[in-house]
Amino acid sequence: MPNIKFLLVLIGMAILFHGNPAQAADIDCNDIRTGTKVWWDGSELRPGQIGRITVLKDTPLYKLNGEQLSYSRTLKAGEVYRVYAFKPGLLSVGGGMYVKRDTLISYQTPSKIKLQIVACVYKKDTQLKNEAQQMIVVKKSSVKTAATLQTYQKQNGKWIQASSPVAAVIGKEGMGKTKEGDARTPYGTYRLGTSFGWGPKPSGMSYPFKAITSNDYWVDDVSSADYNKWITYTGNPYTRWQSFERMNHPLYKYGIVIRYNEDPIIKGEGSAIFLHIKTSGTAYTLGCTAIAEKELVKILQWLEPAKKPIIVME
């Protein structure tokens, strides 16, 4: 029998992107995954955004100091800006800057369901960041398959750098994973799972480490109940799964599980997302993030399970 809850989510998402949003019920944040992007007429909705303006005729942009407006610059006809708040007769475009709500601009608001999804994603990301004391941040670059990776630790409630940025490679098709096999690295904030490797466990580690054997597989067969799971199996894998990864892969000498598509696992949304090593010949991944072995070993030695480490991919 199909997963009824999942079918309802699909129906809701179909309404979100293709139907009449006024007919959609309130959503359950438990059904929305971290990293979900919400698009409104080709533009990404951002946390806190409530609408947008299109400048119809050149209009002044003001800085609001208390109750006093002071002229900043002129917005040009045709420009579009996100709106984050409003006051009587004024619309905020962020940074304490406002435009007057008059005939020089057109103001539009997205559907309620879109705003709800953005709020859910922000809430989940914020919760993970509040709980964590260690954070790995992966930032994509202007090159589709390249990124930088940097570690942070929380001190007195504030994030401070724990390392210098290092070069990373990401998915062949960049970021923005939506389905199995799309060769994209996911956006979003995720907890880290176990570390692993077929190499010797690095000295000084306190973080969980799982040694890889020739009988270890990560299953990406969407028809299997084992989808997106690490399975140890001594039999013939070809008789059990249509598709799988061998965990004794050369680039899995060391790695860390990124807990993408969990709780619940939804078949077809992507599997086997790791932070693992790269070599000089690694130009891209098929959805993971990869860095030099020596840099990954440093991270393995730095991670502490009690600090609930997370990874942010943006």
mmCIF file of C-alpha atoms in Angstrom:
data_model
loop_
_atom_site.group_PDB
_atom_site.id
_atom_site.type_symbol
_atom_site.label_atom_id
_atom_site.label_comp_id
_atom_site.label_asym_id
_atom_site.label_seq_id
_atom_site.Cartn_x
_atom_site.Cartn_y
_atom_site.Cartn_z
ATOM 1 C CA MET A 1 0.000 0.000 0.000
ATOM 2 C CA PRO A 2 1.468 3.425 -0.883
ATOM 3 C CA ASN A 3 2.500 5.838 1.856
ATOM 4 C CA ILE A 4 -0.691 7.917 2.272
ATOM 5 C CA LYS A 5 1.093 10.766 4.071
ATOM 6 C CA PHE A 6 3.617 11.019 1.255
ATOM 7 C CA LEU A 7 0.845 11.081 -1.341
ATOM 8 C CA LEU A 8 -0.797 13.967 0.499
ATOM 9 C CA VAL A 9 2.510 15.829 0.517
ATOM 10 C CA LEU A 10 2.824 15.303 -3.249
ATOM 11 C CA ILE A 11 -0.706 16.597 -3.766
ATOM 12 C CA GLY A 12 0.089 19.623 -1.640
ATOM 13 C CA MET A 13 3.270 20.303 -3.566
ATOM 14 C CA ALA A 14 1.378 19.925 -6.844
ATOM 15 C CA ILE A 15 -1.071 22.553 -5.655
ATOM 16 C CA LEU A 16 1.831 24.723 -4.578
ATOM 17 C CA PHE A 17 3.492 24.768 -7.951
ATOM 18 C CA HIS A 18 0.653 24.177 -10.392
ATOM 19 C CA GLY A 19 -2.713 24.756 -8.784
ATOM 20 C CA ASN A 20 -4.778 27.312 -6.958
ATOM 21 C CA PRO A 21 -3.039 28.071 -3.647
ATOM 22 C CA ALA A 22 -6.282 29.282 -2.124
ATOM 23 C CA GLN A 23 -7.495 25.680 -2.217
ATOM 24 C CA ALA A 24 -4.430 24.316 -0.340
ATOM 25 C CA ALA A 25 -4.672 23.462 3.354
ATOM 26 C CA ASP A 26 -2.071 24.545 5.887
ATOM 27 C CA ILE A 27 1.027 22.408 5.622
ATOM 28 C CA ASP A 28 2.795 20.301 8.240
ATOM 29 C CA CYS A 29 6.397 21.413 8.730
ATOM 30 C CA ASN A 30 7.332 17.781 9.361
ATOM 31 C CA ASP A 31 6.680 17.137 5.669
ATOM 32 C CA ILE A 32 9.042 19.892 4.484
ATOM 33 C CA ARG A 33 12.722 19.105 4.139
ATOM 34 C CA THR A 34 15.569 21.384 5.069
ATOM 35 C CA GLY A 35 17.072 22.984 1.980
ATOM 36 C CA THR A 36 13.747 23.155 0.127
ATOM 37 C CA LYS A 37 13.713 26.073 -2.312
ATOM 38 C CA VAL A 38 10.449 27.888 -3.030
ATOM 39 C CA TRP A 39 10.138 29.733 -6.325
ATOM 40 C CA TRP A 40 7.720 32.506 -7.132
ATOM 41 C CA ASP A 41 7.576 33.436 -10.812
ATOM 42 C CA GLY A 42 11.234 32.478 -11.299
ATOM 43 C CA SER A 43 12.555 34.189 -8.158
ATOM 44 C CA GLU A 44 13.492 32.432 -4.921
ATOM 45 C CA LEU A 45 11.448 33.365 -1.862
ATOM 46 C CA ARG A 46 13.706 34.234 1.078
ATOM 47 C CA PRO A 47 13.093 33.848 4.826
ATOM 48 C CA GLY A 48 11.153 36.833 6.135
ATOM 49 C CA GLN A 49 10.037 37.946 2.689
ATOM 50 C CA ILE A 50 6.366 38.867 2.490
ATOM 51 C CA GLY A 51 6.143 40.172 -1.063
ATOM 52 C CA ARG A 52 7.873 42.141 -3.795
ATOM 53 C CA ILE A 53 7.660 45.452 -5.569
ATOM 54 C CA THR A 54 8.115 46.233 -9.220
ATOM 55 C CA VAL A 55 9.134 49.820 -9.865
ATOM 56 C CA LEU A 56 6.739 51.277 -12.446
ATOM 57 C CA LYS A 57 8.277 54.775 -12.513
ATOM 58 C CA ASP A 58 11.497 56.030 -10.945
ATOM 59 C CA THR A 59 10.825 56.253 -7.230
ATOM 60 C CA PRO A 60 12.795 57.444 -4.181
ATOM 61 C CA LEU A 61 14.306 54.968 -1.734
ATOM 62 C CA TYR A 62 14.333 56.199 1.843
ATOM 63 C CA LYS A 63 16.251 55.390 5.002
ATOM 64 C CA LEU A 64 13.978 55.296 8.041
ATOM 65 C CA ASN A 65 15.501 56.718 11.219
ATOM 66 C CA GLY A 66 12.926 56.505 13.963
ATOM 67 C CA GLU A 67 9.946 58.141 12.335
ATOM 68 C CA GLN A 68 11.986 60.303 9.968
ATOM 69 C CA LEU A 69 12.555 59.476 6.296
ATOM 70 C CA SER A 70 15.759 60.566 4.605
ATOM 71 C CA TYR A 71 16.360 60.201 0.867
ATOM 72 C CA SER A 72 18.941 57.540 -0.101
ATOM 73 C CA ARG A 73 18.755 57.049 -3.872
ATOM 74 C CA THR A 74 16.357 56.525 -6.753
ATOM 75 C CA LEU A 75 15.082 53.135 -7.844
ATOM 76 C CA LYS A 76 14.709 52.801 -11.600
ATOM 77 C CA ALA A 77 11.625 51.733 -13.506
ATOM 78 C CA GLY A 78 11.598 47.988 -14.164
ATOM 79 C CA GLU A 79 13.636 47.029 -11.085
ATOM 80 C CA VAL A 80 12.232 44.396 -8.726
ATOM 81 C CA TYR A 81 12.879 44.201 -4.963
ATOM 82 C CA ARG A 82 11.902 41.823 -2.184
ATOM 83 C CA VAL A 83 9.659 43.226 0.558
ATOM 84 C CA TYR A 84 10.192 42.157 4.174
ATOM 85 C CA ALA A 85 7.855 44.348 6.213
ATOM 86 C CA PHE A 86 5.428 47.223 5.987
ATOM 87 C CA LYS A 87 4.466 50.303 7.931
ATOM 88 C CA PRO A 88 1.556 52.607 7.207
ATOM 89 C CA GLY A 89 2.170 53.857 3.679
ATOM 90 C CA LEU A 90 5.663 52.265 3.513
ATOM 91 C CA LEU A 91 7.183 48.978 2.323
ATOM 92 C CA SER A 92 10.544 47.689 3.623
ATOM 93 C CA VAL A 93 13.034 46.312 1.087
ATOM 94 C CA GLY A 94 15.509 45.391 3.841
ATOM 95 C CA GLY A 95 18.382 47.092 5.598
ATOM 96 C CA GLY A 96 16.150 49.788 7.073
ATOM 97 C CA MET A 97 15.280 51.028 3.574
ATOM 98 C CA TYR A 98 11.721 51.835 2.513
ATOM 99 C CA VAL A 99 9.690 52.945 -0.469
ATOM 100 C CA LYS A 100 6.371 54.719 -0.308
ATOM 101 C CA ARG A 101 3.390 52.582 -1.189
ATOM 102 C CA ASP A 102 1.991 54.621 -4.035
ATOM 103 C CA THR A 103 1.303 54.477 -7.761
ATOM 104 C CA LEU A 104 5.023 54.540 -8.626
ATOM 105 C CA ILE A 105 5.360 50.884 -7.615
ATOM 106 C CA SER A 106 3.366 47.661 -7.931
ATOM 107 C CA TYR A 107 3.194 45.501 -4.796
ATOM 108 C CA GLN A 108 2.494 41.747 -4.973
ATOM 109 C CA THR A 109 2.330 38.990 -2.350
ATOM 110 C CA PRO A 110 2.931 35.238 -2.808
ATOM 111 C CA SER A 111 0.457 32.547 -1.827
ATOM 112 C CA LYS A 112 0.049 31.592 1.807
ATOM 113 C CA ILE A 113 1.314 28.058 1.164
ATOM 114 C CA LYS A 114 4.576 29.352 -0.317
ATOM 115 C CA LEU A 115 5.159 31.570 2.705
ATOM 116 C CA GLN A 116 4.427 28.632 5.012
ATOM 117 C CA ILE A 117 7.021 26.414 3.329
ATOM 118 C CA VAL A 118 9.691 29.117 3.519
ATOM 119 C CA ALA A 119 8.883 29.611 7.205
ATOM 120 C CA CYS A 120 9.135 25.846 7.841
ATOM 121 C CA VAL A 121 12.549 25.592 6.187
ATOM 122 C CA TYR A 122 13.821 28.580 8.145
ATOM 123 C CA LYS A 123 12.465 27.129 11.396
ATOM 124 C CA LYS A 124 14.172 23.779 10.819
ATOM 125 C CA ASP A 125 17.487 25.333 9.823
ATOM 126 C CA THR A 126 17.377 27.636 12.839
ATOM 127 C CA GLN A 127 16.601 24.773 15.207
ATOM 128 C CA LEU A 128 19.547 22.726 13.948
ATOM 129 C CA LYS A 129 21.890 25.704 14.223
ATOM 130 C CA ASN A 130 20.665 26.497 17.734
ATOM 131 C CA GLU A 131 21.302 22.928 18.887
ATOM 132 C CA ALA A 132 24.721 22.565 17.253
ATOM 133 C CA GLN A 133 28.078 23.614 18.649
ATOM 134 C CA GLN A 134 30.077 22.634 15.551
ATOM 135 C CA MET A 135 29.245 23.513 11.959
ATOM 136 C CA ILE A 136 30.721 22.786 8.534
ATOM 137 C CA VAL A 137 29.755 25.318 5.849
ATOM 138 C CA VAL A 138 30.002 24.510 2.132
ATOM 139 C CA LYS A 139 29.597 27.520 -0.151
ATOM 140 C CA LYS A 140 29.241 27.064 -3.882
ATOM 141 C CA SER A 141 31.380 29.215 -6.152
ATOM 142 C CA SER A 142 30.840 30.710 -9.594
ATOM 143 C CA VAL A 143 32.219 27.446 -11.033
ATOM 144 C CA LYS A 144 29.368 24.933 -11.058
ATOM 145 C CA THR A 145 31.321 22.030 -9.570
ATOM 146 C CA ALA A 146 33.477 24.007 -7.123
ATOM 147 C CA ALA A 147 32.922 25.195 -3.568
ATOM 148 C CA THR A 148 34.762 26.177 -0.412
ATOM 149 C CA LEU A 149 34.449 24.401 2.913
ATOM 150 C CA GLN A 150 35.071 25.935 6.316
ATOM 151 C CA THR A 151 34.474 24.838 9.897
ATOM 152 C CA TYR A 152 32.980 26.889 12.737
ATOM 153 C CA GLN A 153 32.446 26.375 16.443
ATOM 154 C CA LYS A 154 30.080 28.131 18.787
ATOM 155 C CA GLN A 155 31.501 30.191 21.640
ATOM 156 C CA ASN A 156 29.273 32.172 23.978
ATOM 157 C CA GLY A 157 26.397 31.640 21.570
ATOM 158 C CA LYS A 158 28.255 32.985 18.510
ATOM 159 C CA TRP A 159 29.797 31.146 15.589
ATOM 160 C CA ILE A 160 33.535 31.697 15.143
ATOM 161 C CA GLN A 161 35.848 30.273 12.503
ATOM 162 C CA ALA A 162 37.577 27.048 13.497
ATOM 163 C CA SER A 163 39.588 26.663 10.261
ATOM 164 C CA SER A 164 40.588 28.429 7.092
ATOM 165 C CA PRO A 165 38.507 27.715 3.970
ATOM 166 C CA VAL A 166 39.599 24.784 1.813
ATOM 167 C CA ALA A 167 38.757 23.884 -1.765
ATOM 168 C CA ALA A 168 35.922 21.424 -2.327
ATOM 169 C CA VAL A 169 34.184 19.833 -5.284
ATOM 170 C CA ILE A 170 30.437 19.249 -5.452
ATOM 171 C CA GLY A 171 27.961 17.656 -7.843
ATOM 172 C CA LYS A 172 28.551 17.526 -11.576
ATOM 173 C CA GLU A 173 25.392 19.610 -12.034
ATOM 174 C CA GLY A 174 26.098 21.919 -9.094
ATOM 175 C CA MET A 175 23.735 22.338 -6.125
ATOM 176 C CA GLY A 176 19.983 21.929 -5.851
ATOM 177 C CA LYS A 177 19.261 18.213 -5.525
ATOM 178 C CA THR A 178 15.663 17.199 -6.195
ATOM 179 C CA LYS A 179 15.825 13.527 -7.211
ATOM 180 C CA GLU A 180 17.903 10.376 -7.401
ATOM 181 C CA GLY A 181 20.592 10.500 -10.059
ATOM 182 C CA ASP A 182 20.446 14.238 -10.828
ATOM 183 C CA ALA A 183 24.159 14.645 -9.960
ATOM 184 C CA ARG A 184 23.415 17.623 -7.727
ATOM 185 C CA THR A 185 24.538 18.352 -4.174
ATOM 186 C CA PRO A 186 21.661 19.266 -1.849
ATOM 187 C CA TYR A 187 21.104 22.712 -0.412
ATOM 188 C CA GLY A 188 20.262 23.014 3.245
ATOM 189 C CA THR A 189 21.276 22.321 6.825
ATOM 190 C CA TYR A 190 21.704 18.716 7.926
ATOM 191 C CA ARG A 191 22.918 16.753 10.908
ATOM 192 C CA LEU A 192 26.000 14.632 10.380
ATOM 193 C CA GLY A 193 25.825 10.870 10.694
ATOM 194 C CA THR A 194 28.645 8.461 11.400
ATOM 195 C CA SER A 195 32.089 8.878 9.903
ATOM 196 C CA PHE A 196 33.458 5.907 7.998
ATOM 197 C CA GLY A 197 36.338 4.596 5.949
ATOM 198 C CA TRP A 198 38.305 1.629 4.687
ATOM 199 C CA GLY A 199 41.464 3.363 5.860
ATOM 200 C CA PRO A 200 42.740 3.076 9.431
ATOM 201 C CA LYS A 201 40.784 5.084 11.978
ATOM 202 C CA PRO A 202 42.600 8.422 12.449
ATOM 203 C CA SER A 203 44.230 8.864 15.830
ATOM 204 C CA GLY A 204 42.637 11.142 18.411
ATOM 205 C CA MET A 205 39.065 10.753 17.157
ATOM 206 C CA SER A 206 36.112 10.941 19.534
ATOM 207 C CA TYR A 207 33.517 10.963 16.747
ATOM 208 C CA PRO A 208 31.878 7.619 15.768
ATOM 209 C CA PHE A 209 33.784 5.784 13.020
ATOM 210 C CA LYS A 210 32.503 2.790 11.068
ATOM 211 C CA ALA A 211 35.078 0.595 9.352
ATOM 212 C CA ILE A 212 34.158 -0.394 5.788
ATOM 213 C CA THR A 213 34.364 -3.990 4.609
ATOM 214 C CA SER A 214 33.868 -5.568 1.199
ATOM 215 C CA ASN A 215 30.360 -6.554 2.319
ATOM 216 C CA ASP A 216 29.159 -2.971 2.883
ATOM 217 C CA TYR A 217 26.780 -1.289 0.424
ATOM 218 C CA TRP A 218 24.762 1.903 0.237
ATOM 219 C CA VAL A 219 21.522 1.150 -1.574
ATOM 220 C CA ASP A 220 20.182 3.539 -4.220
ATOM 221 C CA ASP A 221 17.624 1.125 -5.662
ATOM 222 C CA VAL A 222 14.355 3.080 -5.429
ATOM 223 C CA SER A 223 12.314 -0.133 -5.568
ATOM 224 C CA SER A 224 14.002 -1.565 -2.462
ATOM 225 C CA ALA A 225 13.013 -1.257 1.196
ATOM 226 C CA ASP A 226 16.740 -0.690 1.779
ATOM 227 C CA TYR A 227 16.753 2.564 -0.216
ATOM 228 C CA ASN A 228 19.160 5.191 1.165
ATOM 229 C CA LYS A 229 20.513 2.814 3.815
ATOM 230 C CA TRP A 230 23.914 1.350 4.610
ATOM 231 C CA ILE A 231 23.495 -2.431 4.441
ATOM 232 C CA THR A 232 26.066 -5.097 5.294
ATOM 233 C CA TYR A 233 25.333 -8.164 3.164
ATOM 234 C CA THR A 234 27.420 -11.265 2.536
ATOM 235 C CA GLY A 235 25.370 -12.570 -0.382
ATOM 236 C CA ASN A 236 25.331 -11.590 -4.061
ATOM 237 C CA PRO A 237 24.212 -7.918 -4.148
ATOM 238 C CA TYR A 238 22.996 -8.196 -7.753
ATOM 239 C CA THR A 239 20.281 -10.634 -6.689
ATOM 240 C CA ARG A 240 19.047 -8.305 -3.932
ATOM 241 C CA TRP A 241 19.226 -4.809 -5.456
ATOM 242 C CA GLN A 242 18.993 -3.294 -8.904
ATOM 243 C CA SER A 243 21.363 -0.482 -7.922
ATOM 244 C CA PHE A 244 23.853 0.070 -5.095
ATOM 245 C CA GLU A 245 27.200 1.615 -4.192
ATOM 246 C CA ARG A 246 30.086 -0.374 -2.810
ATOM 247 C CA MET A 247 31.341 1.376 0.284
ATOM 248 C CA ASN A 248 34.927 0.264 -0.349
ATOM 249 C CA HIS A 249 35.092 2.874 -3.116
ATOM 250 C CA PRO A 250 38.548 4.495 -3.515
ATOM 251 C CA LEU A 251 37.180 7.932 -2.508
ATOM 252 C CA TYR A 252 35.598 6.488 0.642
ATOM 253 C CA LYS A 253 38.895 5.944 2.391
ATOM 254 C CA TYR A 254 37.417 8.512 4.764
ATOM 255 C CA GLY A 255 33.990 10.071 4.803
ATOM 256 C CA ILE A 256 31.067 11.320 6.861
ATOM 257 C CA VAL A 257 27.405 10.597 6.271
ATOM 258 C CA ILE A 258 25.301 13.688 5.577
ATOM 259 C CA ARG A 259 21.835 12.885 6.877
ATOM 260 C CA TYR A 260 19.937 13.872 3.747
ATOM 261 C CA ASN A 261 16.546 12.306 2.932
ATOM 262 C CA GLU A 262 15.908 10.805 6.355
ATOM 263 C CA ASP A 263 12.936 10.538 8.728
ATOM 264 C CA PRO A 264 11.182 9.500 6.616
ATOM 265 C CA ILE A 265 13.250 8.264 3.707
ATOM 266 C CA ILE A 266 11.359 9.158 0.534
ATOM 267 C CA LYS A 267 12.206 6.933 -2.386
ATOM 268 C CA GLY A 268 13.597 8.789 -5.368
ATOM 269 C CA GLU A 269 14.595 11.974 -3.531
ATOM 270 C CA GLY A 270 18.278 11.075 -3.398
ATOM 271 C CA SER A 271 20.639 8.798 -1.521
ATOM 272 C CA ALA A 272 24.249 8.274 -0.436
ATOM 273 C CA ILE A 273 25.129 11.899 0.280
ATOM 274 C CA PHE A 274 28.527 12.114 1.970
ATOM 275 C CA LEU A 275 31.458 14.354 2.708
ATOM 276 C CA HIS A 276 34.403 12.307 1.438
ATOM 277 C CA ILE A 277 37.941 12.662 0.123
ATOM 278 C CA LYS A 278 38.983 13.862 -3.298
ATOM 279 C CA THR A 279 42.142 13.263 -5.258
ATOM 280 C CA SER A 280 43.915 15.551 -7.719
ATOM 281 C CA GLY A 281 41.819 13.974 -10.462
ATOM 282 C CA THR A 282 38.426 14.505 -8.806
ATOM 283 C CA ALA A 283 36.688 17.155 -10.910
ATOM 284 C CA TYR A 284 33.184 16.659 -9.495
ATOM 285 C CA THR A 285 30.982 14.268 -7.516
ATOM 286 C CA LEU A 286 27.549 12.820 -8.207
ATOM 287 C CA GLY A 287 25.969 14.707 -5.300
ATOM 288 C CA CYS A 288 28.467 14.494 -2.450
ATOM 289 C CA THR A 289 31.006 17.084 -1.291
ATOM 290 C CA ALA A 290 34.689 16.145 -1.470
ATOM 291 C CA ILE A 291 37.862 17.677 -0.026
ATOM 292 C CA ALA A 292 41.514 16.660 0.242
ATOM 293 C CA GLU A 293 42.204 13.676 2.499
ATOM 294 C CA LYS A 294 44.407 15.582 4.933
ATOM 295 C CA GLU A 295 41.693 18.221 5.398
ATOM 296 C CA LEU A 296 38.993 15.624 5.985
ATOM 297 C CA VAL A 297 41.148 13.825 8.550
ATOM 298 C CA LYS A 298 41.512 17.119 10.439
ATOM 299 C CA ILE A 299 37.723 17.427 10.512
ATOM 300 C CA LEU A 300 37.320 13.847 11.748
ATOM 301 C CA GLN A 301 39.713 14.602 14.596
ATOM 302 C CA TRP A 302 37.904 17.877 15.361
ATOM 303 C CA LEU A 303 34.321 16.603 15.461
ATOM 304 C CA GLU A 304 32.718 15.815 18.831
ATOM 305 C CA PRO A 305 29.393 13.945 18.975
ATOM 306 C CA ALA A 306 28.233 15.864 22.069
ATOM 307 C CA LYS A 307 28.415 19.084 20.066
ATOM 308 C CA LYS A 308 25.752 17.865 17.599
ATOM 309 C CA PRO A 309 27.671 18.873 14.453
ATOM 310 C CA ILE A 310 25.827 20.001 11.342
ATOM 311 C CA ILE A 311 26.696 20.791 7.748
ATOM 312 C CA VAL A 312 25.265 23.787 5.884
ATOM 313 C CA MET A 313 25.343 23.720 2.077
ATOM 314 C CA GLU A 314 24.515 26.994 0.395
#
